[in-house]
Tab-separated table of C-alpha atoms in Angstrom:
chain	number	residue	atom	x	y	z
A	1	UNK	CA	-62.749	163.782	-51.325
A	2	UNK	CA	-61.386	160.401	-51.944
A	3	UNK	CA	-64.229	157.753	-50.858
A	4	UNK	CA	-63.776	153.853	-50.041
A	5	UNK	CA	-65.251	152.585	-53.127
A	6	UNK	CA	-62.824	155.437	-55.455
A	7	UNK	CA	-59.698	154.084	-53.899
A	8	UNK	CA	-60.368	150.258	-54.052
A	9	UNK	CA	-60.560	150.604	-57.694
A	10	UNK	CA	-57.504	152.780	-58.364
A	11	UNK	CA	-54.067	151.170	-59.383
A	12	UNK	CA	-51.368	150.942	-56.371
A	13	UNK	CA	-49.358	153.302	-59.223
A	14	UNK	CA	-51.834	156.023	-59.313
A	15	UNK	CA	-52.438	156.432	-55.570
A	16	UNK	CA	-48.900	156.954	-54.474
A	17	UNK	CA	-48.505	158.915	-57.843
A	18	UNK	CA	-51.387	161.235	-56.532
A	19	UNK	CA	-49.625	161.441	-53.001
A	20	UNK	CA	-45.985	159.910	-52.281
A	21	UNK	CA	-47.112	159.305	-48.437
A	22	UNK	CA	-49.357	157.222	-49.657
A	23	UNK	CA	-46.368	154.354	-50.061
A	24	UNK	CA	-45.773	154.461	-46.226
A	25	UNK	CA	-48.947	152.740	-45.763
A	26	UNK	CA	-48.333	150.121	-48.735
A	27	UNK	CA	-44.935	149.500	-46.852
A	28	UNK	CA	-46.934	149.075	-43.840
A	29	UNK	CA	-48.402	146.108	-45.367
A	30	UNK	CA	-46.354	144.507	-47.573
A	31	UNK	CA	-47.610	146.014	-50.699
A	32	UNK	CA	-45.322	146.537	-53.988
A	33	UNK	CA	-46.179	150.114	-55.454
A	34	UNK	CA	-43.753	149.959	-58.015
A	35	UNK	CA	-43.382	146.415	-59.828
A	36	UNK	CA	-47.004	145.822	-58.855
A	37	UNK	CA	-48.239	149.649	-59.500
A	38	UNK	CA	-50.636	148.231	-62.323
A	39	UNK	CA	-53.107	146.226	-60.091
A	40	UNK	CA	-56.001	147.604	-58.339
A	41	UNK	CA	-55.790	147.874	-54.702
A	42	UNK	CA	-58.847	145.708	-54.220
A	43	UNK	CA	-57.019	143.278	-56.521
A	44	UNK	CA	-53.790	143.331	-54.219
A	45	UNK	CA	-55.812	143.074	-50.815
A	46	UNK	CA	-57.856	139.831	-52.369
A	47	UNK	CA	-54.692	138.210	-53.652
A	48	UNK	CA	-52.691	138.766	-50.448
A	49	UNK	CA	-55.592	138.223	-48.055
A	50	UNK	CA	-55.233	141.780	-46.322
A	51	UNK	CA	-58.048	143.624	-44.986
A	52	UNK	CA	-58.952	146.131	-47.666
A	53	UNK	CA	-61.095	148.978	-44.977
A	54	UNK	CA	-57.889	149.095	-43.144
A	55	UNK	CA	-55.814	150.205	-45.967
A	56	UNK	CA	-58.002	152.354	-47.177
A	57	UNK	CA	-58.658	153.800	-43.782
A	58	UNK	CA	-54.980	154.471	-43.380
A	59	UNK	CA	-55.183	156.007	-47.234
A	60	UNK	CA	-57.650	157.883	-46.469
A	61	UNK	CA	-56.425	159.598	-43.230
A	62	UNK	CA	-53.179	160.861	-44.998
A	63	UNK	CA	-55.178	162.157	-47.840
A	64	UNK	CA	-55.417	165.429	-46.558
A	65	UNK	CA	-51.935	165.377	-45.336
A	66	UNK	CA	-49.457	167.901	-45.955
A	67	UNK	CA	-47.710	167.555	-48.806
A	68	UNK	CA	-45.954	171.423	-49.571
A	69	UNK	CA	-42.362	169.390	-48.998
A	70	UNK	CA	-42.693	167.111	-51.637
A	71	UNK	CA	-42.345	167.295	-55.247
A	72	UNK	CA	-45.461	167.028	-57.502
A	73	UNK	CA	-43.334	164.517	-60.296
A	74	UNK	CA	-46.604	163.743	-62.121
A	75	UNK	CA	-46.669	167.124	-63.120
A	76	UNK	CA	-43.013	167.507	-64.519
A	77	UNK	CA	-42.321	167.234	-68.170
A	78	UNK	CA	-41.196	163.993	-68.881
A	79	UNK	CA	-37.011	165.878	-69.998
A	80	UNK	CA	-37.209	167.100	-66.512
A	81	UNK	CA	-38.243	164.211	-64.963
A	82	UNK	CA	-35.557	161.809	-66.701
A	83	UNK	CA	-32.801	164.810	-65.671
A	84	UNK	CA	-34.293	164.117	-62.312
A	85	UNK	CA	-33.928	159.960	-61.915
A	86	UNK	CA	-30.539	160.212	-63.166
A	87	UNK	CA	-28.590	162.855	-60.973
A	88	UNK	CA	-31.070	161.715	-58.103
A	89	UNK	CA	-31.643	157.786	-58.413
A	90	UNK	CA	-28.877	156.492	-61.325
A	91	UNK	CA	-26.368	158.136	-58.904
A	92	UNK	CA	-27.693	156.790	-55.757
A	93	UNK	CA	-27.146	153.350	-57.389
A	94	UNK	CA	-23.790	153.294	-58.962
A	95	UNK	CA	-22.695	154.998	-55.498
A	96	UNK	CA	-24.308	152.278	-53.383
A	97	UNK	CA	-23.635	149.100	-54.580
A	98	UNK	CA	-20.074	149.227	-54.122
A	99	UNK	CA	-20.190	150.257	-50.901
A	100	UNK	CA	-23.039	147.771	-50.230
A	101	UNK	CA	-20.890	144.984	-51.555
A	102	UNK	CA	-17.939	145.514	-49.862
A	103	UNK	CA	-19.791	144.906	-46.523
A	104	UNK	CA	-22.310	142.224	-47.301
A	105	UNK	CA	-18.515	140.426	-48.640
A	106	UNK	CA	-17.544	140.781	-44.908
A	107	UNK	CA	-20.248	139.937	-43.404
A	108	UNK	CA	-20.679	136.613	-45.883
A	109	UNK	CA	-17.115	136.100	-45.367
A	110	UNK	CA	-17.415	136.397	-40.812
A	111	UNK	CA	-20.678	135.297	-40.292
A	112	UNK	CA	-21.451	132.761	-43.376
A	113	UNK	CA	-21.338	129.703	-41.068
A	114	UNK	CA	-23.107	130.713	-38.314
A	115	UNK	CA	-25.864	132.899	-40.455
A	116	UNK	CA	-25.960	131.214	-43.795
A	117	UNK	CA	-28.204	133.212	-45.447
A	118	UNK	CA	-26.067	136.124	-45.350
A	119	UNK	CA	-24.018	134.518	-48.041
A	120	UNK	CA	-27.035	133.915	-50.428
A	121	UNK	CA	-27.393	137.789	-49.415
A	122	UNK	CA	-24.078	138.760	-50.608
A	123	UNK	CA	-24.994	136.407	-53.807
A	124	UNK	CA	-28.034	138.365	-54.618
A	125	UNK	CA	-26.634	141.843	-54.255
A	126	UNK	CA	-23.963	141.047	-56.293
A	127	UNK	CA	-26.471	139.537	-59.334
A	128	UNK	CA	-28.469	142.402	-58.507
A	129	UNK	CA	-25.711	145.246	-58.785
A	130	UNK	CA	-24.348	144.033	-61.843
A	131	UNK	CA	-27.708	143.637	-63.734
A	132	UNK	CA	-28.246	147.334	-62.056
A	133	UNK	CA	-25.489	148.865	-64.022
A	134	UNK	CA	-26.581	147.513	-67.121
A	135	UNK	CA	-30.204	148.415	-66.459
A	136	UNK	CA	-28.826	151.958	-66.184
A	137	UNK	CA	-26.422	152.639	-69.188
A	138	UNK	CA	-29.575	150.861	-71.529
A	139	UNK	CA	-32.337	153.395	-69.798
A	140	UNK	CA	-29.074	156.473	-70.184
A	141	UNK	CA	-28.134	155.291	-73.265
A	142	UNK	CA	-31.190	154.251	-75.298
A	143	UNK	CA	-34.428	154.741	-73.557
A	144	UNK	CA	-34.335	158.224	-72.378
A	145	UNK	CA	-32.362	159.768	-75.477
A	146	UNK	CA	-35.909	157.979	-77.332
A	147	UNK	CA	-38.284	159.674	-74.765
A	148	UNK	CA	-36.544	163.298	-74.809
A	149	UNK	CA	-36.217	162.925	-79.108
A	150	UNK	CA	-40.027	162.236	-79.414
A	151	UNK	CA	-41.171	164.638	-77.142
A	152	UNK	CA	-39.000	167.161	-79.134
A	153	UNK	CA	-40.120	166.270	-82.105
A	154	UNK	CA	-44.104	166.525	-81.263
A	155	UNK	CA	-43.530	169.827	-79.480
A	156	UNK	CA	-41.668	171.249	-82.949
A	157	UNK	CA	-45.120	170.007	-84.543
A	158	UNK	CA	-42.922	166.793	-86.101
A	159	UNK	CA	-44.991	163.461	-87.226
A	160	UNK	CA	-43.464	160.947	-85.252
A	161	UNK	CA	-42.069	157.351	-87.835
A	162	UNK	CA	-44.342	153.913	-86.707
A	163	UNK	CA	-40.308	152.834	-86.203
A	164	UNK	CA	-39.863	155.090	-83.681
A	165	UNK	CA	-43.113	154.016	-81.431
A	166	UNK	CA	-42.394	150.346	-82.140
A	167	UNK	CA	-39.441	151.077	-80.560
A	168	UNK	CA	-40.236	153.040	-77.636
A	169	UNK	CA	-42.963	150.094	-76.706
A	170	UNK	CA	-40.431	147.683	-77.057
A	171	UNK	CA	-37.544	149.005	-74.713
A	172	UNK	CA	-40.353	150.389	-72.435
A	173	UNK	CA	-41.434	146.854	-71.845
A	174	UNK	CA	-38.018	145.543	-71.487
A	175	UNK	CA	-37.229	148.334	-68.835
A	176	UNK	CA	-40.626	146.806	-66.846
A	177	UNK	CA	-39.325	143.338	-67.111
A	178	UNK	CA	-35.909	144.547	-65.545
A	179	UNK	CA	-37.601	146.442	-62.901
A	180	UNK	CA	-39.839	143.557	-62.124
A	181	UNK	CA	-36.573	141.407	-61.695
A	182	UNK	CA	-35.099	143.852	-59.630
A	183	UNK	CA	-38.024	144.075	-57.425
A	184	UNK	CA	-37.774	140.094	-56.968
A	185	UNK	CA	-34.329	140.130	-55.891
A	186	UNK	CA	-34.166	143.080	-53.810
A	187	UNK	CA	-37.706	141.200	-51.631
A	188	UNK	CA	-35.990	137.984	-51.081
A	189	UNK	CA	-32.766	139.292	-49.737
A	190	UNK	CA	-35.448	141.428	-47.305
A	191	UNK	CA	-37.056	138.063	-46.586
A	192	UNK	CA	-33.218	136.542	-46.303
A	193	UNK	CA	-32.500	139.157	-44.033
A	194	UNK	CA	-35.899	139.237	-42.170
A	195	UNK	CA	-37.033	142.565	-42.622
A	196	UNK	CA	-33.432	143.407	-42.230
A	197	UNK	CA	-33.545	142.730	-39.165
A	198	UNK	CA	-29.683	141.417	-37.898
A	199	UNK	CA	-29.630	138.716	-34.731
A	200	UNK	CA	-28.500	140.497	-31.366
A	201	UNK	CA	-24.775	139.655	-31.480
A	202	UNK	CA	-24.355	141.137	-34.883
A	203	UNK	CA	-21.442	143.685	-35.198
A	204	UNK	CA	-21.396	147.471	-36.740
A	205	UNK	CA	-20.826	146.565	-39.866
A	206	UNK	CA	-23.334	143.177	-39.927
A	207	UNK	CA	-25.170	146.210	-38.921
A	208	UNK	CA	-24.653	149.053	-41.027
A	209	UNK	CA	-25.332	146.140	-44.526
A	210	UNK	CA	-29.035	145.944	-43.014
A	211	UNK	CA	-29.550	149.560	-42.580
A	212	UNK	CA	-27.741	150.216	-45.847
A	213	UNK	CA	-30.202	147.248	-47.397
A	214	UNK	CA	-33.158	148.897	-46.437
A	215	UNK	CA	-31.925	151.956	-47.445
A	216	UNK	CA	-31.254	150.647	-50.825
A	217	UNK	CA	-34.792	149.185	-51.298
A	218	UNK	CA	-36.513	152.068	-50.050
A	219	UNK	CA	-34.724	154.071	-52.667
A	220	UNK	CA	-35.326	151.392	-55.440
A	221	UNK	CA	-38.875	151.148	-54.729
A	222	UNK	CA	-39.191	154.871	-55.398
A	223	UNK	CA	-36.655	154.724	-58.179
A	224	UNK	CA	-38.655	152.342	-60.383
A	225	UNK	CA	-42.402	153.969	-59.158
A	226	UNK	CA	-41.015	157.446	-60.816
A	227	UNK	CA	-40.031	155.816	-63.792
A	228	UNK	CA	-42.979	152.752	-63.899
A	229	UNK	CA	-45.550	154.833	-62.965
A	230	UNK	CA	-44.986	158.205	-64.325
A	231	UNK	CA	-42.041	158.505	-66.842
A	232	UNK	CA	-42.907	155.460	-68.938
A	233	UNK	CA	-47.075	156.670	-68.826
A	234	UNK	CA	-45.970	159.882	-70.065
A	235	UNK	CA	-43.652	158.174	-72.747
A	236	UNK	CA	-46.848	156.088	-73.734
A	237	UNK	CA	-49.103	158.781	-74.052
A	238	UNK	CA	-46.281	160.416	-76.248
A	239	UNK	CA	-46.925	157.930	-78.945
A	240	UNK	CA	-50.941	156.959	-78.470
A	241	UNK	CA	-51.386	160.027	-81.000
């Protein structure tokens, strides 16, 4: 059994790795479990002056819960797992932002004078789309072909060349960077939007951008946790031999 002192210690990564309900209660308060998956969760609490026993108490009461509908990713190999983030969380994306766009254009466009920040909204997404796609095709393109030829190579008994590691390190850090960027973006337009939350004489499709917007984060936030937290640890411990 998990105690107080056990999960205080542990990184924001590792606890939602270990169960995914676990990032309800960090969304509860405000926590980043993916861009900020490397701190401690005493370290997070201290920095963002939040009451530690309550988070943990809330941890600690879905600890138990159960968890027979969800996928174990941790334990997936990491070919799988990259298989996975593409046809589930690559596609999400490039089907999203479009669609996204399109309406937080209208709403920019309709409601720009009277709720300026929807423009600096529409702004955002847009830098945030675009830097999206490219994100994407380096990860489909470069990263993941890197991850899946290493972990061939080691399991047909292969020495791996210093080049290749040196190279995996490098993109793996510049995928972190990108997802830390994201993350950025993607919690001011939430703060733009408060809590995407639209003002009572907002129409369906002022509407339908903030449920789409929180839709989109939710799924990012998961999106970059899988690959953060798990994929890339699994790539590192790939070359640590």
């Amino acid at each position: 059994m998990m105690n107080n002192e056990n999960l205080a210690s542990k990184r924001i990564g590792d606890i939602v790795t270990e169960n995914y309900h676990a990032a309800g209660v960090f969304k509860e308060f405000g926590i980043d479990f993916c861009c900020g998956g490397g701190k401690s969760l005493n370290e997070v609490c201290q920095k963002r002056d939040i009451a530690l026993e309550e988070v943990v108490g809330k941890l600690l009461d879905i600890a138990d819960s159960n968890t027979s509908g969800d996928h174990n990713y941790s334990e997936w190999e990491a070919d799988f797992l990259i298989d996975y983030i593409i046809n589930t969380h690559h596609s999400f994306v490039r089907k999203k932002t479009d669609e996204i766009s399109a309406y937080a254009a209208k709403v920019a466009r309709v409601y720009g004078e009277q709720y300026p920040e929807n423009v600096e909204i529409f702004k955002s997404f847009v830098t945030l789309s675009n830097e999206l796609t490219e994100h994407l095709e380096a990860e489909e393109a470069t990263v993941f072909p890197l991850i899946k030829n290493i972990s061939a190579k080691l399991k047909n008994g292969e020495s791996l060349l210093e080049a290749e590691k040196e190279k995996l390190k490098g993109q793996l850090t510049l995928m972190e960077d990108d997802h830390d960027g994201a993350g950025q973006v993607m919690a001011n337009i939430r703060k733009l939007s408060n809590d995407f939350t639209p003002p009572a004489d907002a129409c369906k499709t002022y509407q339908i951008l903030y449920q789409n917007l929180a839709g989109f984060e939710e799924d990012l936030h998961k999106h970059v946790h899988l690959e953060n937290n798990i994929l890339f640890k699994k790539a590192e411990k790939l070359i640590a031999a």
